Coordinates of C-alpha atoms in Angstrom, one line a residue:
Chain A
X205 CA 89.4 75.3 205.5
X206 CA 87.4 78.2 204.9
X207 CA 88.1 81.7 207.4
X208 CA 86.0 83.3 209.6
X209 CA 86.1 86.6 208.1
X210 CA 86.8 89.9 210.0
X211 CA 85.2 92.4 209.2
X212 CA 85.7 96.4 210.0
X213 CA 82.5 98.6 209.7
X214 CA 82.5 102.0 208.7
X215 CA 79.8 104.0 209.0
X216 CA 79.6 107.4 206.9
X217 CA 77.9 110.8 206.8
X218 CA 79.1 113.8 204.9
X219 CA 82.3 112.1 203.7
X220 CA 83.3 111.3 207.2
X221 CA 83.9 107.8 208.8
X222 CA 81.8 108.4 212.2
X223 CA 80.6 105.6 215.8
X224 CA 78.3 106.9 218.1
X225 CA 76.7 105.1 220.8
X226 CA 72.7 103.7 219.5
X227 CA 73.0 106.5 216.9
X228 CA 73.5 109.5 218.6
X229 CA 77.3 111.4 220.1
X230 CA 78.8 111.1 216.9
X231 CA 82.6 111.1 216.7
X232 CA 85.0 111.5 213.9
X233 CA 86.7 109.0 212.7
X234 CA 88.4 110.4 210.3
X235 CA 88.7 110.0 206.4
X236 CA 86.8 106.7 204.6
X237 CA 89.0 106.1 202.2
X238 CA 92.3 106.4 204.3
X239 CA 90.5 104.7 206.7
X240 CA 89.9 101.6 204.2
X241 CA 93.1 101.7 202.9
X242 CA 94.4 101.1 206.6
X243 CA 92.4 98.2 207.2
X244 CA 93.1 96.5 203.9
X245 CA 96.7 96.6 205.1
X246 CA 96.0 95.1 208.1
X247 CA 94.5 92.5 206.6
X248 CA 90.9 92.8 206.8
X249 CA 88.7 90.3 204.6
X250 CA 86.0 92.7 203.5
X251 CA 85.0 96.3 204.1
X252 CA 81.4 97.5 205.2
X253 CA 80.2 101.2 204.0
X254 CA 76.8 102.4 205.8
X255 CA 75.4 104.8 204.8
X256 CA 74.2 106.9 207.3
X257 CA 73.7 110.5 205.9
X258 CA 70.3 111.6 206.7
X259 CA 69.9 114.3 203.8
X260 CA 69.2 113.1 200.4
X261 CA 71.4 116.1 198.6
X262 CA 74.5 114.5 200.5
X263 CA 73.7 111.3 199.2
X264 CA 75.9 111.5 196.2
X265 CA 79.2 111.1 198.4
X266 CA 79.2 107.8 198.9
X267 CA 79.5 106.5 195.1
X268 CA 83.2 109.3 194.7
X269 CA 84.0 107.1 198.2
X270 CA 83.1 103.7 196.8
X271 CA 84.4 105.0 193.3
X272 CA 88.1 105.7 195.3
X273 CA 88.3 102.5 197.7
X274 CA 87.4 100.4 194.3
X275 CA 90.1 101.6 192.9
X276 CA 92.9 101.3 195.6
X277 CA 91.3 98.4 197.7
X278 CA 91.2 94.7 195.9
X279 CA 89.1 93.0 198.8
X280 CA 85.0 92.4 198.7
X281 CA 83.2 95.9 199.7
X282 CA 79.9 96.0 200.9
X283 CA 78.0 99.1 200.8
X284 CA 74.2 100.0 202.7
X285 CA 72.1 103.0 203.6
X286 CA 69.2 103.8 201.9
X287 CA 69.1 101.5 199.2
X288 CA 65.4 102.0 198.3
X289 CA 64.6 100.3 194.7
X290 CA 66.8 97.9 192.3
X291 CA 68.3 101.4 190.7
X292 CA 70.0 102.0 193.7
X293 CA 71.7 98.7 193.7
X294 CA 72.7 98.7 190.1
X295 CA 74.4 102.6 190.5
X296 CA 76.0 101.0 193.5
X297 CA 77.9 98.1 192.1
X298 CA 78.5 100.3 188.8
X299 CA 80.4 102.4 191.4
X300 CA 82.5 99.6 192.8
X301 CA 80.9 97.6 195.5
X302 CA 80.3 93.8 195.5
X303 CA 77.5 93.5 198.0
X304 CA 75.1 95.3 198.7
X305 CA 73.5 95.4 202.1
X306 CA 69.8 96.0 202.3
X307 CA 67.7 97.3 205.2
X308 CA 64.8 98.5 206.1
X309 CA 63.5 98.8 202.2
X310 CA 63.4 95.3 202.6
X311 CA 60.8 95.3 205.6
X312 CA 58.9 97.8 203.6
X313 CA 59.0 96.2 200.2
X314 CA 60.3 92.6 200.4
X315 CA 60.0 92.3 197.1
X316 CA 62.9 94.6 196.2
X317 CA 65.2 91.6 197.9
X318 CA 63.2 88.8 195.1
X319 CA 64.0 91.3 192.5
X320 CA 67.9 92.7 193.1
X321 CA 68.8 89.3 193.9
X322 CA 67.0 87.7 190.8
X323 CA 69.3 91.0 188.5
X324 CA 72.4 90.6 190.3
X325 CA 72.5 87.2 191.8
X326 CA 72.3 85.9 195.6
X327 CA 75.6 86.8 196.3
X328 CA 75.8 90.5 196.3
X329 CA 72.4 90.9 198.1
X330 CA 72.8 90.9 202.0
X331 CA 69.9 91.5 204.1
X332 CA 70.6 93.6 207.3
X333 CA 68.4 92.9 210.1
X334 CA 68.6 95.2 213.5
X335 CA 66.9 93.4 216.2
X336 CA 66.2 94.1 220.0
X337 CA 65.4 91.6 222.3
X338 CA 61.6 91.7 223.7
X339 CA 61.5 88.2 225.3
X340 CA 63.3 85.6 226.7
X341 CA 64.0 83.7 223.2
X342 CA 62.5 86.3 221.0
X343 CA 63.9 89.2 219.3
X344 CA 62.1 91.5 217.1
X345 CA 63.2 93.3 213.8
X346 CA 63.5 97.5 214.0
X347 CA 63.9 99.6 210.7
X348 CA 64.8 103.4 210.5
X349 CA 67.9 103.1 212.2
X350 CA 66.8 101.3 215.5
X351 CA 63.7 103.6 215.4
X352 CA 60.6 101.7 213.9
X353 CA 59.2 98.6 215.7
X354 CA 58.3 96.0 212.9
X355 CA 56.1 93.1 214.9
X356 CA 58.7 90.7 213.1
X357 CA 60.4 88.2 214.7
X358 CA 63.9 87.9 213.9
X359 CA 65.0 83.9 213.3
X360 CA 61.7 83.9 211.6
X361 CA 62.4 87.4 209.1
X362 CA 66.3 86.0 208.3
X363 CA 64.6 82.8 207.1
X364 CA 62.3 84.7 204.6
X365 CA 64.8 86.7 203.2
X366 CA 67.0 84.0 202.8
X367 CA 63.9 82.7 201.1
X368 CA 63.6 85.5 199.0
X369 CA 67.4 85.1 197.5
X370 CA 69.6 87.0 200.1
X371 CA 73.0 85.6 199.9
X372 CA 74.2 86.1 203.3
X373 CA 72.5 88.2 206.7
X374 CA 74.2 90.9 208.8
X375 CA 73.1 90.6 212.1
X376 CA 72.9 93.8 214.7
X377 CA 71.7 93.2 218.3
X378 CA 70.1 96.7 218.7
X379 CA 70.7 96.0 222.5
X380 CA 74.4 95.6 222.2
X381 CA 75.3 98.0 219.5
X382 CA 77.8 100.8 220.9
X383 CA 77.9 99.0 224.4
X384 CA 81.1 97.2 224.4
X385 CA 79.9 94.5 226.4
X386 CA 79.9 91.6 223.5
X387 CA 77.6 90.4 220.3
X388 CA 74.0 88.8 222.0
X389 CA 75.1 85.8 221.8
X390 CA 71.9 84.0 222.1
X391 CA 70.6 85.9 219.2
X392 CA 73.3 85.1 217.1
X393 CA 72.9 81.4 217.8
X394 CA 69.4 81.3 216.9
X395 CA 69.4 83.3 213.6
X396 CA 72.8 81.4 212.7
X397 CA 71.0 77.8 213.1
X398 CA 68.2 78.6 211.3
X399 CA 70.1 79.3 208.2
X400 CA 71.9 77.9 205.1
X401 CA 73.1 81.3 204.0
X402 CA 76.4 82.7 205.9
X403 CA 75.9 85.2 209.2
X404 CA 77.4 88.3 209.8
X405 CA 77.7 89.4 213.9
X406 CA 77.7 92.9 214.7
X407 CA 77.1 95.2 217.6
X408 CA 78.8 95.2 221.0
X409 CA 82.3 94.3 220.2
X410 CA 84.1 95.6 222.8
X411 CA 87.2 93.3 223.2
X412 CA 88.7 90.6 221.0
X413 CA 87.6 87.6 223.2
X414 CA 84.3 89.2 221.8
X415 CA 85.3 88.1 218.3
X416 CA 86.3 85.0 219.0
X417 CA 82.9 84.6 221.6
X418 CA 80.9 85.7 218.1
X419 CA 82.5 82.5 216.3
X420 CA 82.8 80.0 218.6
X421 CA 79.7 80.6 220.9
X422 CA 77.7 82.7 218.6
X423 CA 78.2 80.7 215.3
X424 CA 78.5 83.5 213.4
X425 CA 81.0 82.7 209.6
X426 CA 82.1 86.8 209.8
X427 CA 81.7 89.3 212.6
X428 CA 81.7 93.1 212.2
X429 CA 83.5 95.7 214.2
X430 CA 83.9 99.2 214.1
X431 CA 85.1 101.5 216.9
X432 CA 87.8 99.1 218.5
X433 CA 89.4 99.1 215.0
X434 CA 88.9 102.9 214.4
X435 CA 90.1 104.6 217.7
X436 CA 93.0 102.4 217.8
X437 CA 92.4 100.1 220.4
X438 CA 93.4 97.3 218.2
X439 CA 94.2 96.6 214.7
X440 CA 92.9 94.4 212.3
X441 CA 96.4 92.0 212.3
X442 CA 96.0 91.6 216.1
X443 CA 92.2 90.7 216.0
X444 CA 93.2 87.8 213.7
X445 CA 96.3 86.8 215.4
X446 CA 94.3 86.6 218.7
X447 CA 91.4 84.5 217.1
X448 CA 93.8 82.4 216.1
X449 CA 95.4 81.5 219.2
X450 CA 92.2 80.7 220.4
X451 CA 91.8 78.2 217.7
X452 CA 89.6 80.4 215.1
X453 CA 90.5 79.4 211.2
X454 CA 91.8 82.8 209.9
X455 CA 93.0 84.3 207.1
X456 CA 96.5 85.9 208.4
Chain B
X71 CA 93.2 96.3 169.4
X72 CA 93.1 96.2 173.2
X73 CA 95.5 94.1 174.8
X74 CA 92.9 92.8 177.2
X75 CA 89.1 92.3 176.5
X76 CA 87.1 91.8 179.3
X77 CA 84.1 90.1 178.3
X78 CA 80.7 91.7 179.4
X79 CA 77.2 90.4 178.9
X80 CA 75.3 92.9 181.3
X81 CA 75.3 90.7 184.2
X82 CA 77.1 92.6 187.3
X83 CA 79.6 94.9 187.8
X84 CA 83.0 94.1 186.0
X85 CA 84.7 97.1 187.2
X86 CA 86.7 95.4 190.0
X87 CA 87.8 93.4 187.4
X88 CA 89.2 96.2 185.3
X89 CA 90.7 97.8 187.9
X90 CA 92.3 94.7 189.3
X91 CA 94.3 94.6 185.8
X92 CA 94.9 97.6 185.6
X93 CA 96.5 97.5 189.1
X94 CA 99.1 94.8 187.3
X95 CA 99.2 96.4 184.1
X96 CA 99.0 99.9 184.1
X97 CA 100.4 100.1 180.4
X98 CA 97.8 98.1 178.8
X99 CA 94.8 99.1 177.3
X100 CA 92.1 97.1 179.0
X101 CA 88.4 96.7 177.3
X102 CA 85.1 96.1 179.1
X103 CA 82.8 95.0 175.8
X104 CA 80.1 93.0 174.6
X105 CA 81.1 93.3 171.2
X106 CA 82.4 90.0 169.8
X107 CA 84.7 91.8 167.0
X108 CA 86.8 93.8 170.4
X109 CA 86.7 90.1 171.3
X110 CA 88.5 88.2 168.8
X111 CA 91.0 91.5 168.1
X112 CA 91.7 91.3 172.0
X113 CA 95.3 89.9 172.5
X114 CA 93.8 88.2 176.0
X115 CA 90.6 87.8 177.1
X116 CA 88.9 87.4 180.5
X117 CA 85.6 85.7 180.7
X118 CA 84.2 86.6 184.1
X119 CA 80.7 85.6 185.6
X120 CA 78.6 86.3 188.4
X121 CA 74.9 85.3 189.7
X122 CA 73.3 82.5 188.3
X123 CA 74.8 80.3 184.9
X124 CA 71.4 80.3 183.2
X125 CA 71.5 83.8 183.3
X126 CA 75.2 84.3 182.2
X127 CA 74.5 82.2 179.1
X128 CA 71.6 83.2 178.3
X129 CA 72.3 86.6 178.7
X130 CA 75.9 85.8 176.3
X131 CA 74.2 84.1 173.4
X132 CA 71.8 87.1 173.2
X133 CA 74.5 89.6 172.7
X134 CA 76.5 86.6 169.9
X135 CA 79.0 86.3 172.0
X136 CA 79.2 82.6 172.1
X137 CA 81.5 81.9 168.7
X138 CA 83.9 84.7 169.9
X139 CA 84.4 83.4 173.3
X140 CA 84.5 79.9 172.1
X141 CA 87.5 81.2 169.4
X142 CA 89.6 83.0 172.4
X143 CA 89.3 79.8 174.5
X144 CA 91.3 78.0 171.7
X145 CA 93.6 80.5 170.1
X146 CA 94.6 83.2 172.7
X147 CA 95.5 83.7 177.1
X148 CA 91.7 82.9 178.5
X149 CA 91.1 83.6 182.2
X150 CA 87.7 82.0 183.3
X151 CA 86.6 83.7 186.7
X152 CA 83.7 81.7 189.1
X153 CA 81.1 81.4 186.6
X154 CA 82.7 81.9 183.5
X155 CA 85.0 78.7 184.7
X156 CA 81.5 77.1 184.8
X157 CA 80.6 78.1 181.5
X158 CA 83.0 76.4 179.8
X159 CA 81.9 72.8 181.2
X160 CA 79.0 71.1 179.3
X161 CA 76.4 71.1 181.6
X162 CA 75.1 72.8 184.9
X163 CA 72.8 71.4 187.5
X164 CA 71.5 74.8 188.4
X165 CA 68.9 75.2 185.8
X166 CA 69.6 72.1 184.1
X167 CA 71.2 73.8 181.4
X168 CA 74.0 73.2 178.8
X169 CA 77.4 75.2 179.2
X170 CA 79.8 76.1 176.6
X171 CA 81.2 71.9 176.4
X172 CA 85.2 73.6 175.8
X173 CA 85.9 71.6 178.8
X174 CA 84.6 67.8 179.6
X175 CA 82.8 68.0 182.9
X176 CA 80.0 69.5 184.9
X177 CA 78.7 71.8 187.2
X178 CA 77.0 69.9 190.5
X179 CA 75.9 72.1 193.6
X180 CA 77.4 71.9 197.2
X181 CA 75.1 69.1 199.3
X182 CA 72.4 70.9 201.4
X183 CA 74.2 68.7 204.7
X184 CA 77.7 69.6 204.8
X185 CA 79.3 69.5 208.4
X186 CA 83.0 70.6 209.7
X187 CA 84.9 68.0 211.5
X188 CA 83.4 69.3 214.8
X189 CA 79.9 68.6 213.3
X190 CA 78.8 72.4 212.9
X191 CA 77.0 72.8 209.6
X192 CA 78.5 74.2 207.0
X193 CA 76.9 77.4 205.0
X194 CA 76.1 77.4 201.0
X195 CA 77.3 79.8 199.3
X196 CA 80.5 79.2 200.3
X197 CA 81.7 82.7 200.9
X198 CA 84.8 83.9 201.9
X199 CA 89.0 83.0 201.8
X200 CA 90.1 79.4 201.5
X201 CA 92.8 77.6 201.0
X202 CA 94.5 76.9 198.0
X203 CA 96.3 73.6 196.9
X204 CA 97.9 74.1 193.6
X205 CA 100.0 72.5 190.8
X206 CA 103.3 73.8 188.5
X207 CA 101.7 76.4 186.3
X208 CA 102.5 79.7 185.1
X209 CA 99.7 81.4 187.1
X210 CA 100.9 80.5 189.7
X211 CA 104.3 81.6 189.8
X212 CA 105.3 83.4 193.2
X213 CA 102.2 81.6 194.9
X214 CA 102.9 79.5 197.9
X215 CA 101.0 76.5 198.6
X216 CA 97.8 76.8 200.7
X217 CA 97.3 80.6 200.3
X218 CA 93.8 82.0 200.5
X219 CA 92.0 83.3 197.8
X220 CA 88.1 84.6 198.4
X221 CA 85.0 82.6 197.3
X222 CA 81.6 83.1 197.1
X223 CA 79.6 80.0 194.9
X224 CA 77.1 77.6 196.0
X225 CA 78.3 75.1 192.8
X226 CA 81.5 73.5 191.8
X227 CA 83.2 72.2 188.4
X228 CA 83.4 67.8 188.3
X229 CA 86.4 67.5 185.1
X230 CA 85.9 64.3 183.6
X231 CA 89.6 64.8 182.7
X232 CA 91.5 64.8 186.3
X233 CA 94.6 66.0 183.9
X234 CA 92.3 69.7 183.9
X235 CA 92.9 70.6 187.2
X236 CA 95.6 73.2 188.7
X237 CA 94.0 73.6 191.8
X238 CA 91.7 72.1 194.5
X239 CA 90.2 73.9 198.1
X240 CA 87.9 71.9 200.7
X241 CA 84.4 72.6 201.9
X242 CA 84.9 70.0 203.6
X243 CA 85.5 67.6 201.1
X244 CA 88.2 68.9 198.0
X245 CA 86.5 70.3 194.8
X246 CA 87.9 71.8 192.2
X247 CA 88.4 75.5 192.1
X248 CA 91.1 75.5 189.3
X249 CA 91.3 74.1 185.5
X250 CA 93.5 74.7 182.9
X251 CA 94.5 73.9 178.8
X252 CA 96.7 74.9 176.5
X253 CA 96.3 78.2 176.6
X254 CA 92.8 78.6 179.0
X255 CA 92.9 79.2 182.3
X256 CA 90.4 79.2 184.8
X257 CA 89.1 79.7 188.2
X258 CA 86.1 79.5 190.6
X259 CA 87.4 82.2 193.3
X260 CA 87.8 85.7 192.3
X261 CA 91.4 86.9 191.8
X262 CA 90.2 90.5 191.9
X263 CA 88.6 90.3 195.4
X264 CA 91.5 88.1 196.6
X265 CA 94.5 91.3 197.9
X266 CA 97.4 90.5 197.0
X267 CA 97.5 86.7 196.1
X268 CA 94.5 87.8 193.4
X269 CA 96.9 90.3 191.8
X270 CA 99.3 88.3 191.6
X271 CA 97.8 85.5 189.7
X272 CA 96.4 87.9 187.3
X273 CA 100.0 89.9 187.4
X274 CA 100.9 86.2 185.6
X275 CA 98.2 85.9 183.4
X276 CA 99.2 89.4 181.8
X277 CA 102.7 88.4 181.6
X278 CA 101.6 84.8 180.4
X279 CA 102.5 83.3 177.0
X280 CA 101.2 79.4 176.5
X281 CA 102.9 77.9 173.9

């Protein structure tokens, strides 16, 4: 049967892999491409790249990382931040990456989802929604990094993008993100349900009973973890060895 | 003459392609073209796909490269990947359109209802690492039973000729997800996404010589 994938997150600014805690007391990681490297040897299923730089000069890094991991790493890579027009997709998979994770250019022009999808096909467009709770039941969509209150509702924004020709959603409860206390659960259950397309967990893993929680609570086909990976708490192999004990279909 | 032609008809990035087989053969000169002549010089030719078949073919016939991919699926090593497997059926049900007809069969799409065994519904595309069940073949040399190779389609080749098929995987229910003739080759996951069982199939299909 088909894996849940696992899937290691690694957010970059000025060539570095970096976590903080709801964007802000940044630490180093260390390098992106070592770093990627690591976790395909562990036996990760896909890589994440985000984007994060804030100054457009800088933004030119990310394609020589992309460019590097391409060349070295032969598992799916998906890359976001700042993907503003259908340019910006094409240069990205020219420089290696498979999918390509839009954000908050899709709140602001939904079209640009229609469109990149309709050039490249469904399957390298994923639509990342960041949502915070604001009601029992309800979660609303943020853009601009956690910043920007949208007036969407979450179950109901993952359904039009899937509409739209997004291939798969990633997922990030804006509430858990950096906590370590778990995915929202909830959340995940209600944007999975309402779906057809695959659903990527992320923010709050803090353990890997988390993981497993993400799956087999949540509902989640993938879930997305970055700083128990990166700081060594756990690897990759004993994420997926631990899922499946618990009775999670991996790939090991 | 390149030893290997990968053929491109602008849509997608076929880079992870190249550099998969490069990866597995770093001597060989490996082409990324449109151009049929580079085609039919090529020693072996991969005919990889991605997005949606009407686009791949129509997208192929405008750059003429139908009679030169038609020739290298008779007369040289051929590796179809996901939609350039489906290409070489004779008809797809997304779009409606006809394929290349090298292969009797067609394209159908995954139901819209699919459950697992404990009833939870199952997502379209089907994306991500499956198993494998394969038969005795060249490509697969060194590959155990079962191993998992990574997906992502929301269709599915239906060979009228059951004697086709080298491989099957199950979402829920088996489908095909390997074909082979002669000397063509092809598959509906991607070998150059799939670590190391994906270079090793295409570590055989280098080193492959169909008689």
């Amino acid at each position: 049967m088909l894996a849940k994938r696992i899937i290691p997150c690694l957010d970059v600014t000025a060539g570095r892999v970096v976590k903080g805690v709801s964007f802000v007391e940044l630490r180093d990681a260390g390098d992106p491409v070592e770093i990627a490297k690591r976790y395909d040897d562990q036996g990760a299923d896909e890589l994440t790249f985000l984007d994060i730089t804030a100054s457009s000069d800088d933004r030119g890094i990310i394609f020589r990382i992309i460019e590097q991991v391409a060349s070295q790493v032969f598992i799916p890579l998906t890359v976001g931040g700042g993907v503003r027009q259908v340019e910006d997709v094409r240069n990205l998979l020219n420089a290696g990456a498979d999918k390509i994770s839009i954000n908050t250019s899709a709140v602001l022009n939904p079209q640009l989802v229609a469109d990149a999808a309709g050039r490249y096909g469904s399957q390298c467009i994923v639509v990342a929604i960041d949502a915070k709770r604001v009601a029992e039941g309800r979660w609303e969509v943020f853009t601009h990094g956690g910043r920007k209150a949208t007036g969407l509702d979450a179950v109901e924004w993952a359904q039009k993008m899937q509409q739209l020709g997004a291939g798969e959603i990633l997922l990030t409860s804006m509430d858990r993100d950096g906590q370590k206390n778990g995915f929202d659960l909830e959340l995940t259950r209600a944007v999975t349900d309402a779906l057809e397309i695959p659903l990527i967990a992320s923010g709050g893993v803090g353990n890997l009973q988390h993981l497993v929680d993400g799956v087999k609570v949540g509902g989640a086909d993938a879930v997305l973890a970055a700083s128990i990976f990166h700081f060594g708490e756990y690897s990759v192999q004993q994420a997926k060895q631990f899922m499946a004990q618990q009775g999670v279909e991996v790939r090991l | 003459m390149a030893d290997i032609a990968v053929v491109d008809y602008g849509m997608g990035n076929l880079r992870s392609v190249q550099q998969a087989l490069h990866q597995v053969a770093p001597a060989a000169s490996i082409v990324v073209t449109d151009d049929p002549l580079e085609v039919a010089r090529a020693s072996r030719v991969v005919f990889p796909g991605q997005g949606a078949m009407p686009d791949c073919m129509r997208e192929m016939e405008a750059r003429g490269l139908r009679e030169a991919v038609l020739q290298a699926a008779r007369n040289k090593p051929f590796l179809g990947i996901c939609i350039g497997l489906q290409m070489l059926f004779e008809h797809s049900a997304e779009g409606d359109i006809a394929g290349l007809g090298i292969l009797p069969g067609k394209v159908v799409r995954f139901a819209h209802d699919l459950h697992d065994v404990q009833g939870r519904q199952l997502k379209v595309p089907h994306m991500g690492w499956n198993q494998v069940t394969h038969d005795e073949h060249a490509l697969w040399d060194g590959i155990t039973q079962d191993t998992r190779f990574y997906f992502v389609h929301s269709y599915y080749v239906q060979p009228n000729d059951m004697r086709l098929v080298q491989g099957t995987s199950c979402y829920p229910q088996p489908f095909v997800c390997a074909v082979a003739r002669d000397n063509l080759f092809a598959v509906q996951f991607h070998p150059e996404k799939s670590a190391d069982a994906g270079l090793a199939l295409l570590q055989n299909f280098v080193s492959w010589n169909p008689v």
